Amino acid sequence: MDFTPNSEQQMIADSFAKVFAAANEPRRVWQELGELELLRLTWPEDFGGFGAGCSDLVPVLCAAGASGAPEPLIGAAALPGLALTRAGTTAPAVPDGEISLVLAESDLHLVDGRLSGLVKVAPGADVANTLLLCLPDDRLVALPVDAKGLSREVYELLDGRGAADLHFQQVELTQGSVGGSTAGLHAWLCDAAAMAFAADALGALCAIRDMTQEYLRTRKQFGKTLCSFQALQHAMVDIYHDTEHFLSLVHLAAKTCDSDDVAMRKRAVSSVKRYLGGRMRDCIASAIQLHGGIGVTEEYPLGALAKRVIVADILNGSSASHGARLARLIAEETRAELNVTGQEKDVA
């Protein structure tokens, strides 16, 4: 696989990186991204977007992760567009304004046109004026945040990005706000969200790797730079190797999210999450250790980037749950192969 962004992907990623680097005020950055039409990257053309896919998102989200941008780029820009594109003609009517995608869990119920239940940890839902919910039955619902019976508890995640818990108490849905069912939409969006946050974490990890390497090149002990000590060289090689492996897994997950191979998508996304919660957490710990005392200070940028990776690990299913899903997929594939082999032997 060739992981090099094409000219268009690189141009878009560079545009995001320039905006992130030029402004320090999050609200100003968000406004500028909107003025440049960059927030509609994944939205369908009918909604004024460009229809970009998951593979196109990876360079963009890497740029966001490397910069430590606090803007709700995934929940309030990328995922709503992906959901509407995937739903196609079954999508509900969506008003103009800032929209956040909410992946509803099974305890959210729609009965007689009224929505009840609780959704926890919806990234980007703190800033939206319209919520785009994906129900477990693969339907999209669009409703304003000031709808009667809807309340939200706004807070910051570990890395400083915003999120909200949403409480629905007999929220009445208007005509046209509920879309039609799109087979497999909820499961696909859950995997796309996991991939998106993993791509963001990849950018943060690459920044951590480069920061650590530069620190070892410049910091001296006993009259020698730290990079001259063999034990530290070995630790740095491990970080580099694991980050490159993670890069390949993220790109594979993005490509499978753009394809129709459901089994391969599930396997690729769960592999990313499993690796993120294992080897990449170890990489963070190693990078902090290589920085010595400065690595654990609040003011040093390393800590903020590390928190970004941890949030990506926590959201959209734990490493353990994805490991269990991966085990089930492998078991199913093995049983299928054994059945085929047994049938061939019977025929022979």
mmCIF file of C-alpha atoms in Angstrom:
data_model
loop_
_atom_site.group_PDB
_atom_site.id
_atom_site.type_symbol
_atom_site.label_atom_id
_atom_site.label_comp_id
_atom_site.label_asym_id
_atom_site.label_seq_id
_atom_site.Cartn_x
_atom_site.Cartn_y
_atom_site.Cartn_z
ATOM 1 C CA MET A 1 0.000 0.000 0.000
ATOM 2 C CA ASP A 2 1.126 3.508 -0.814
ATOM 3 C CA PHE A 3 0.457 5.801 2.142
ATOM 4 C CA THR A 4 1.704 8.963 0.434
ATOM 5 C CA PRO A 5 -1.107 11.556 0.143
ATOM 6 C CA ASN A 6 -1.964 12.569 -3.395
ATOM 7 C CA SER A 7 -1.620 16.199 -4.443
ATOM 8 C CA GLU A 8 -5.197 17.140 -3.488
ATOM 9 C CA GLN A 9 -5.041 15.415 -0.096
ATOM 10 C CA GLN A 10 -1.720 17.080 0.689
ATOM 11 C CA MET A 11 -2.995 20.487 -0.385
ATOM 12 C CA ILE A 12 -6.051 20.193 1.880
ATOM 13 C CA ALA A 13 -3.946 18.929 4.794
ATOM 14 C CA ASP A 14 -1.516 21.831 4.337
ATOM 15 C CA SER A 15 -4.448 24.269 4.341
ATOM 16 C CA PHE A 16 -5.627 22.910 7.679
ATOM 17 C CA ALA A 17 -2.098 22.983 9.101
ATOM 18 C CA LYS A 18 -1.638 26.641 8.086
ATOM 19 C CA VAL A 19 -4.889 27.648 9.786
ATOM 20 C CA PHE A 20 -3.970 25.749 12.957
ATOM 21 C CA ALA A 21 -0.513 27.344 13.045
ATOM 22 C CA ALA A 22 -1.674 30.907 12.337
ATOM 23 C CA ALA A 23 -4.251 31.435 15.089
ATOM 24 C CA ASN A 24 -4.279 30.782 18.825
ATOM 25 C CA GLU A 25 -7.967 31.435 19.489
ATOM 26 C CA PRO A 26 -10.020 28.246 18.891
ATOM 27 C CA ARG A 27 -13.156 30.119 17.891
ATOM 28 C CA ARG A 28 -11.216 32.147 15.325
ATOM 29 C CA VAL A 29 -9.671 28.968 13.901
ATOM 30 C CA TRP A 30 -13.110 27.367 13.586
ATOM 31 C CA GLN A 31 -14.464 30.477 11.858
ATOM 32 C CA GLU A 32 -11.576 30.580 9.405
ATOM 33 C CA LEU A 33 -11.956 26.888 8.569
ATOM 34 C CA GLY A 34 -15.614 27.593 7.816
ATOM 35 C CA GLU A 35 -14.794 30.578 5.626
ATOM 36 C CA LEU A 36 -12.404 28.406 3.601
ATOM 37 C CA GLU A 37 -15.149 25.743 3.232
ATOM 38 C CA LEU A 38 -12.816 23.212 4.855
ATOM 39 C CA LEU A 39 -15.408 22.093 7.410
ATOM 40 C CA ARG A 40 -17.562 20.693 4.587
ATOM 41 C CA LEU A 41 -14.833 18.418 3.288
ATOM 42 C CA THR A 42 -16.785 15.157 3.788
ATOM 43 C CA TRP A 43 -20.251 16.582 3.181
ATOM 44 C CA PRO A 44 -22.241 15.591 0.072
ATOM 45 C CA GLU A 45 -22.252 17.990 -2.853
ATOM 46 C CA ASP A 46 -25.984 18.560 -2.311
ATOM 47 C CA PHE A 47 -25.080 20.088 1.067
ATOM 48 C CA GLY A 48 -22.308 22.259 -0.370
ATOM 49 C CA GLY A 49 -19.527 19.812 0.412
ATOM 50 C CA PHE A 50 -16.802 17.961 -1.471
ATOM 51 C CA GLY A 51 -17.798 14.357 -0.711
ATOM 52 C CA ALA A 52 -14.358 13.338 0.590
ATOM 53 C CA GLY A 53 -13.993 9.826 1.959
ATOM 54 C CA CYS A 54 -12.240 8.370 4.986
ATOM 55 C CA SER A 55 -8.925 7.963 3.157
ATOM 56 C CA ASP A 56 -8.979 11.676 2.291
ATOM 57 C CA LEU A 57 -9.474 12.492 5.968
ATOM 58 C CA VAL A 58 -6.322 10.806 7.269
ATOM 59 C CA PRO A 59 -3.802 13.535 6.248
ATOM 60 C CA VAL A 60 -6.168 16.239 7.549
ATOM 61 C CA LEU A 61 -6.707 14.592 10.921
ATOM 62 C CA CYS A 62 -2.992 13.878 11.237
ATOM 63 C CA ALA A 63 -2.360 17.600 10.807
ATOM 64 C CA ALA A 64 -4.959 18.365 13.481
ATOM 65 C CA GLY A 65 -3.487 15.824 15.883
ATOM 66 C CA ALA A 66 0.077 17.032 15.384
ATOM 67 C CA SER A 67 -0.948 20.632 16.072
ATOM 68 C CA GLY A 68 -2.956 19.739 19.171
ATOM 69 C CA ALA A 69 -5.933 21.665 17.745
ATOM 70 C CA PRO A 70 -8.820 21.788 20.257
ATOM 71 C CA GLU A 71 -11.481 22.350 17.613
ATOM 72 C CA PRO A 72 -14.235 19.663 17.289
ATOM 73 C CA LEU A 73 -13.100 18.740 13.801
ATOM 74 C CA ILE A 74 -14.199 15.100 14.010
ATOM 75 C CA GLY A 75 -17.536 15.247 15.811
ATOM 76 C CA ALA A 76 -18.814 18.532 14.389
ATOM 77 C CA ALA A 77 -17.423 18.458 10.837
ATOM 78 C CA ALA A 78 -16.034 15.184 9.496
ATOM 79 C CA LEU A 79 -18.492 12.650 10.924
ATOM 80 C CA PRO A 80 -21.735 14.534 10.114
ATOM 81 C CA GLY A 81 -20.618 14.790 6.497
ATOM 82 C CA LEU A 82 -19.704 11.112 6.344
ATOM 83 C CA ALA A 83 -23.086 10.186 7.825
ATOM 84 C CA LEU A 84 -25.052 12.279 5.326
ATOM 85 C CA THR A 85 -22.974 11.011 2.410
ATOM 86 C CA ARG A 86 -23.455 7.414 3.479
ATOM 87 C CA ALA A 87 -27.197 7.858 4.045
ATOM 88 C CA GLY A 88 -27.679 9.460 0.625
ATOM 89 C CA THR A 89 -31.341 9.914 -0.275
ATOM 90 C CA THR A 90 -32.482 8.479 3.076
ATOM 91 C CA ALA A 91 -30.896 11.374 5.011
ATOM 92 C CA PRO A 92 -33.244 13.708 6.903
ATOM 93 C CA ALA A 93 -33.620 17.427 6.255
ATOM 94 C CA VAL A 94 -30.708 19.220 7.951
ATOM 95 C CA PRO A 95 -30.832 22.968 8.677
ATOM 96 C CA ASP A 96 -27.869 25.277 8.182
ATOM 97 C CA GLY A 97 -25.553 25.872 11.118
ATOM 98 C CA GLU A 98 -23.072 23.939 13.198
ATOM 99 C CA ILE A 99 -23.966 20.252 13.340
ATOM 100 C CA SER A 100 -22.540 17.488 15.488
ATOM 101 C CA LEU A 101 -22.939 13.757 14.880
ATOM 102 C CA VAL A 102 -24.077 11.701 17.860
ATOM 103 C CA LEU A 103 -23.780 7.921 17.775
ATOM 104 C CA ALA A 104 -26.737 6.721 19.845
ATOM 105 C CA GLU A 105 -26.375 3.630 22.007
ATOM 106 C CA SER A 106 -29.008 0.924 22.372
ATOM 107 C CA ASP A 107 -30.696 2.588 25.372
ATOM 108 C CA LEU A 108 -32.045 5.411 23.181
ATOM 109 C CA HIS A 109 -35.614 4.662 22.100
ATOM 110 C CA LEU A 110 -37.891 6.201 19.484
ATOM 111 C CA VAL A 111 -41.542 5.382 20.216
ATOM 112 C CA ASP A 112 -44.505 7.105 18.566
ATOM 113 C CA GLY A 113 -42.320 9.903 17.286
ATOM 114 C CA ARG A 114 -40.817 10.657 20.704
ATOM 115 C CA LEU A 115 -37.192 10.106 21.649
ATOM 116 C CA SER A 116 -36.094 9.056 25.147
ATOM 117 C CA GLY A 117 -32.838 7.919 26.712
ATOM 118 C CA LEU A 118 -29.288 8.994 27.418
ATOM 119 C CA VAL A 119 -26.215 9.321 25.231
ATOM 120 C CA LYS A 120 -22.878 9.794 26.984
ATOM 121 C CA VAL A 121 -19.696 11.383 25.670
ATOM 122 C CA ALA A 122 -20.687 12.904 22.337
ATOM 123 C CA PRO A 123 -17.581 14.757 21.045
ATOM 124 C CA GLY A 124 -18.423 18.093 19.460
ATOM 125 C CA ALA A 125 -21.982 18.141 20.798
ATOM 126 C CA ASP A 126 -21.008 20.984 23.127
ATOM 127 C CA VAL A 127 -20.827 23.535 20.290
ATOM 128 C CA ALA A 128 -23.526 22.349 17.904
ATOM 129 C CA ASN A 129 -26.880 24.015 17.413
ATOM 130 C CA THR A 130 -28.178 20.940 15.580
ATOM 131 C CA LEU A 131 -27.626 17.313 16.531
ATOM 132 C CA LEU A 132 -27.485 14.584 13.902
ATOM 133 C CA LEU A 133 -28.211 11.345 15.712
ATOM 134 C CA CYS A 134 -27.599 7.922 14.260
ATOM 135 C CA LEU A 135 -30.004 5.517 15.929
ATOM 136 C CA PRO A 136 -29.171 1.829 16.456
ATOM 137 C CA ASP A 137 -31.756 0.956 13.774
ATOM 138 C CA ASP A 138 -29.626 2.777 11.148
ATOM 139 C CA ARG A 139 -31.761 5.916 10.836
ATOM 140 C CA LEU A 140 -30.508 9.495 11.079
ATOM 141 C CA VAL A 141 -32.387 12.058 13.143
ATOM 142 C CA ALA A 142 -31.791 15.817 12.960
ATOM 143 C CA LEU A 143 -33.031 17.990 15.820
ATOM 144 C CA PRO A 144 -32.099 21.341 17.370
ATOM 145 C CA VAL A 145 -30.344 21.391 20.730
ATOM 146 C CA ASP A 146 -33.074 23.605 22.153
ATOM 147 C CA ALA A 147 -35.790 21.015 21.453
ATOM 148 C CA LYS A 148 -38.239 20.545 24.318
ATOM 149 C CA GLY A 149 -37.199 17.663 26.542
ATOM 150 C CA LEU A 150 -33.552 17.705 25.399
ATOM 151 C CA SER A 151 -30.811 18.759 27.800
ATOM 152 C CA ARG A 152 -27.062 18.505 27.527
ATOM 153 C CA GLU A 153 -24.262 18.492 30.054
ATOM 154 C CA VAL A 154 -21.188 20.154 28.522
ATOM 155 C CA TYR A 155 -17.635 19.410 29.648
ATOM 156 C CA GLU A 156 -14.070 18.979 28.417
ATOM 157 C CA LEU A 157 -12.397 15.689 27.655
ATOM 158 C CA LEU A 158 -8.980 14.838 29.060
ATOM 159 C CA ASP A 159 -7.229 16.530 26.121
ATOM 160 C CA GLY A 160 -9.260 19.762 26.316
ATOM 161 C CA ARG A 161 -11.628 19.068 23.434
ATOM 162 C CA GLY A 162 -15.320 19.525 24.159
ATOM 163 C CA ALA A 163 -18.044 16.920 24.517
ATOM 164 C CA ALA A 164 -21.500 16.581 26.060
ATOM 165 C CA ASP A 165 -23.865 14.069 27.639
ATOM 166 C CA LEU A 166 -27.346 14.261 26.102
ATOM 167 C CA HIS A 167 -30.564 13.549 27.970
ATOM 168 C CA PHE A 168 -33.733 12.899 25.952
ATOM 169 C CA GLN A 169 -37.090 12.959 27.748
ATOM 170 C CA GLN A 170 -39.958 12.377 25.347
ATOM 171 C CA VAL A 171 -38.439 14.679 22.714
ATOM 172 C CA GLU A 172 -41.012 15.077 19.956
ATOM 173 C CA LEU A 173 -39.576 14.806 16.461
ATOM 174 C CA THR A 174 -41.000 16.953 13.685
ATOM 175 C CA GLN A 175 -41.934 15.732 10.239
ATOM 176 C CA GLY A 176 -38.885 15.314 8.028
ATOM 177 C CA SER A 177 -36.432 15.197 10.921
ATOM 178 C CA VAL A 178 -36.213 11.386 10.794
ATOM 179 C CA GLY A 179 -34.543 9.814 7.789
ATOM 180 C CA GLY A 180 -34.981 6.390 6.287
ATOM 181 C CA SER A 181 -33.035 3.305 7.276
ATOM 182 C CA THR A 182 -29.645 2.710 5.649
ATOM 183 C CA ALA A 183 -28.445 -0.845 6.170
ATOM 184 C CA GLY A 184 -25.390 -1.041 8.422
ATOM 185 C CA LEU A 185 -25.117 2.740 8.885
ATOM 186 C CA HIS A 186 -24.727 2.757 12.685
ATOM 187 C CA ALA A 187 -22.025 0.071 12.701
ATOM 188 C CA TRP A 188 -20.204 1.782 9.837
ATOM 189 C CA LEU A 189 -20.239 5.157 11.585
ATOM 190 C CA CYS A 190 -18.937 3.614 14.815
ATOM 191 C CA ASP A 191 -15.985 2.196 12.884
ATOM 192 C CA ALA A 192 -15.482 5.436 10.935
ATOM 193 C CA ALA A 193 -15.414 7.393 14.216
ATOM 194 C CA ALA A 194 -12.844 5.009 15.692
ATOM 195 C CA MET A 195 -10.728 5.372 12.544
ATOM 196 C CA ALA A 196 -10.995 9.161 12.619
ATOM 197 C CA PHE A 197 -9.832 9.484 16.215
ATOM 198 C CA ALA A 198 -7.040 6.991 15.506
ATOM 199 C CA ALA A 199 -5.868 9.158 12.587
ATOM 200 C CA ASP A 200 -5.885 12.181 14.905
ATOM 201 C CA ALA A 201 -3.862 10.173 17.435
ATOM 202 C CA LEU A 202 -1.428 9.212 14.665
ATOM 203 C CA GLY A 203 -0.674 12.887 14.075
ATOM 204 C CA ALA A 204 -0.101 13.424 17.798
ATOM 205 C CA LEU A 205 2.167 10.369 17.959
ATOM 206 C CA CYS A 206 4.257 11.549 15.002
ATOM 207 C CA ALA A 207 4.657 14.907 16.731
ATOM 208 C CA ILE A 208 5.678 13.138 19.959
ATOM 209 C CA ARG A 209 8.195 11.033 18.037
ATOM 210 C CA ASP A 210 9.760 14.060 16.329
ATOM 211 C CA MET A 211 9.807 16.022 19.572
ATOM 212 C CA THR A 212 11.541 13.178 21.398
ATOM 213 C CA GLN A 213 14.089 12.684 18.652
ATOM 214 C CA GLU A 214 14.931 16.392 18.640
ATOM 215 C CA TYR A 215 15.275 16.389 22.435
ATOM 216 C CA LEU A 216 17.744 13.492 22.311
ATOM 217 C CA ARG A 217 19.770 15.289 19.649
ATOM 218 C CA THR A 218 20.120 18.511 21.624
ATOM 219 C CA ARG A 219 20.127 17.493 25.299
ATOM 220 C CA LYS A 220 23.540 16.599 26.753
ATOM 221 C CA GLN A 221 24.639 14.429 29.660
ATOM 222 C CA PHE A 222 28.246 13.745 30.662
ATOM 223 C CA GLY A 223 29.413 15.901 27.765
ATOM 224 C CA LYS A 224 27.563 13.831 25.145
ATOM 225 C CA THR A 225 24.208 14.233 23.444
ATOM 226 C CA LEU A 226 21.596 11.766 24.650
ATOM 227 C CA CYS A 227 21.220 10.284 21.162
ATOM 228 C CA SER A 228 24.759 8.906 21.439
ATOM 229 C CA PHE A 229 23.756 6.442 24.195
ATOM 230 C CA GLN A 230 22.904 3.050 22.761
ATOM 231 C CA ALA A 231 20.096 2.228 25.195
ATOM 232 C CA LEU A 232 18.294 5.447 24.271
ATOM 233 C CA GLN A 233 18.861 4.752 20.580
ATOM 234 C CA HIS A 234 17.124 1.391 20.993
ATOM 235 C CA ALA A 235 14.165 3.030 22.752
ATOM 236 C CA MET A 236 13.882 5.619 19.990
ATOM 237 C CA VAL A 237 13.976 2.913 17.311
ATOM 238 C CA ASP A 238 11.103 1.114 19.038
ATOM 239 C CA ILE A 239 9.041 4.328 19.058
ATOM 240 C CA TYR A 240 9.751 4.932 15.386
ATOM 241 C CA HIS A 241 8.957 1.330 14.397
ATOM 242 C CA ASP A 242 5.689 1.213 16.351
ATOM 243 C CA THR A 243 4.535 4.586 15.002
ATOM 244 C CA GLU A 244 5.172 3.481 11.408
ATOM 245 C CA HIS A 245 3.272 0.256 12.047
ATOM 246 C CA PHE A 246 0.388 2.242 13.482
ATOM 247 C CA LEU A 247 0.436 4.506 10.408
ATOM 248 C CA SER A 248 -0.058 1.497 8.139
ATOM 249 C CA LEU A 249 -2.929 0.217 10.289
ATOM 250 C CA VAL A 250 -4.696 3.601 10.235
ATOM 251 C CA HIS A 251 -4.442 3.900 6.451
ATOM 252 C CA LEU A 252 -5.704 0.338 6.017
ATOM 253 C CA ALA A 253 -8.663 1.046 8.314
ATOM 254 C CA ALA A 254 -9.504 4.195 6.338
ATOM 255 C CA LYS A 255 -9.396 2.330 3.033
ATOM 256 C CA THR A 256 -11.636 -0.448 4.349
ATOM 257 C CA CYS A 257 -14.122 2.155 5.623
ATOM 258 C CA ASP A 258 -14.322 3.434 2.041
ATOM 259 C CA SER A 259 -14.971 -0.086 0.732
ATOM 260 C CA ASP A 260 -17.961 -2.438 1.014
ATOM 261 C CA ASP A 261 -16.042 -5.291 2.673
ATOM 262 C CA VAL A 262 -17.674 -5.300 6.123
ATOM 263 C CA ALA A 263 -15.591 -8.132 7.580
ATOM 264 C CA MET A 264 -12.327 -6.539 6.477
ATOM 265 C CA ARG A 265 -13.423 -3.142 7.834
ATOM 266 C CA LYS A 266 -14.241 -4.574 11.245
ATOM 267 C CA ARG A 267 -10.965 -6.450 11.351
ATOM 268 C CA ALA A 268 -8.896 -3.429 10.302
ATOM 269 C CA VAL A 269 -10.584 -0.995 12.713
ATOM 270 C CA SER A 270 -10.351 -3.397 15.653
ATOM 271 C CA SER A 271 -6.670 -3.987 14.850
ATOM 272 C CA VAL A 272 -6.093 -0.218 15.008
ATOM 273 C CA LYS A 273 -7.875 0.103 18.345
ATOM 274 C CA ARG A 274 -6.075 -2.906 19.782
ATOM 275 C CA TYR A 275 -2.689 -1.533 18.738
ATOM 276 C CA LEU A 276 -3.577 1.942 19.957
ATOM 277 C CA GLY A 277 -4.410 0.687 23.432
ATOM 278 C CA GLY A 278 -1.297 -1.457 23.614
ATOM 279 C CA ARG A 279 1.868 -0.539 21.756
ATOM 280 C CA MET A 280 1.039 3.145 21.275
ATOM 281 C CA ARG A 281 0.394 3.705 24.969
ATOM 282 C CA ASP A 282 3.784 2.096 25.581
ATOM 283 C CA CYS A 283 5.294 4.531 23.059
ATOM 284 C CA ILE A 284 3.896 7.472 24.993
ATOM 285 C CA ALA A 285 5.321 6.163 28.249
ATOM 286 C CA SER A 286 8.712 5.617 26.623
ATOM 287 C CA ALA A 287 8.746 9.138 25.114
ATOM 288 C CA ILE A 288 7.902 10.686 28.478
ATOM 289 C CA GLN A 289 10.668 8.691 30.127
ATOM 290 C CA LEU A 290 13.193 9.727 27.475
ATOM 291 C CA HIS A 291 12.388 13.376 28.212
ATOM 292 C CA GLY A 292 13.196 12.946 31.877
ATOM 293 C CA GLY A 293 11.665 15.393 34.359
ATOM 294 C CA ILE A 294 10.430 17.838 31.725
ATOM 295 C CA GLY A 295 8.294 15.082 30.217
ATOM 296 C CA VAL A 296 5.878 15.126 33.171
ATOM 297 C CA THR A 297 5.484 18.908 33.502
ATOM 298 C CA GLU A 298 2.077 20.421 32.722
ATOM 299 C CA GLU A 299 3.464 23.218 30.545
ATOM 300 C CA TYR A 300 5.464 20.998 28.191
ATOM 301 C CA PRO A 301 3.559 20.188 24.929
ATOM 302 C CA LEU A 302 4.306 16.472 25.221
ATOM 303 C CA GLY A 303 1.649 15.989 27.881
ATOM 304 C CA ALA A 304 -1.151 17.525 25.815
ATOM 305 C CA LEU A 305 -0.283 15.337 22.830
ATOM 306 C CA ALA A 306 -0.146 12.238 25.032
ATOM 307 C CA LYS A 307 -3.618 13.015 26.400
ATOM 308 C CA ARG A 308 -4.908 13.240 22.829
ATOM 309 C CA VAL A 309 -3.756 9.681 22.158
ATOM 310 C CA ILE A 310 -5.330 8.450 25.398
ATOM 311 C CA VAL A 311 -8.686 10.004 24.461
ATOM 312 C CA ALA A 312 -8.570 8.253 21.069
ATOM 313 C CA ASP A 313 -7.955 4.994 22.909
ATOM 314 C CA ILE A 314 -10.872 5.504 25.314
ATOM 315 C CA LEU A 315 -13.529 6.610 22.797
ATOM 316 C CA ASN A 316 -15.422 4.315 20.400
ATOM 317 C CA GLY A 317 -14.815 1.082 22.250
ATOM 318 C CA SER A 318 -11.986 -0.025 24.483
ATOM 319 C CA SER A 319 -8.931 -1.915 23.367
ATOM 320 C CA ALA A 320 -10.282 -4.970 25.176
ATOM 321 C CA SER A 321 -13.689 -4.861 23.461
ATOM 322 C CA HIS A 322 -12.085 -4.489 20.039
ATOM 323 C CA GLY A 323 -9.691 -7.295 20.880
ATOM 324 C CA ALA A 324 -12.710 -9.481 21.643
ATOM 325 C CA ARG A 325 -14.350 -8.506 18.345
ATOM 326 C CA LEU A 326 -11.133 -9.286 16.509
ATOM 327 C CA ALA A 327 -10.985 -12.704 18.182
ATOM 328 C CA ARG A 328 -14.590 -13.439 17.131
ATOM 329 C CA LEU A 329 -13.869 -12.455 13.542
ATOM 330 C CA ILE A 330 -10.804 -14.681 13.388
ATOM 331 C CA ALA A 331 -12.762 -17.564 14.933
ATOM 332 C CA GLU A 332 -15.570 -17.148 12.397
ATOM 333 C CA GLU A 333 -13.120 -17.080 9.508
ATOM 334 C CA THR A 334 -11.345 -20.175 10.843
ATOM 335 C CA ARG A 335 -14.611 -22.114 11.225
ATOM 336 C CA ALA A 336 -15.649 -21.146 7.710
ATOM 337 C CA GLU A 337 -12.313 -22.341 6.298
ATOM 338 C CA LEU A 338 -12.574 -25.619 8.232
ATOM 339 C CA ASN A 339 -16.103 -26.180 6.910
ATOM 340 C CA VAL A 340 -14.939 -25.585 3.338
ATOM 341 C CA THR A 341 -12.006 -27.969 3.821
ATOM 342 C CA GLY A 342 -14.308 -30.612 5.295
ATOM 343 C CA GLN A 343 -16.722 -30.308 2.397
ATOM 344 C CA GLU A 344 -13.879 -30.696 -0.105
ATOM 345 C CA LYS A 345 -12.722 -33.850 1.647
ATOM 346 C CA ASP A 346 -16.260 -35.287 1.585
ATOM 347 C CA VAL A 347 -16.516 -34.612 -2.146
ATOM 348 C CA ALA A 348 -13.146 -36.271 -2.728
#
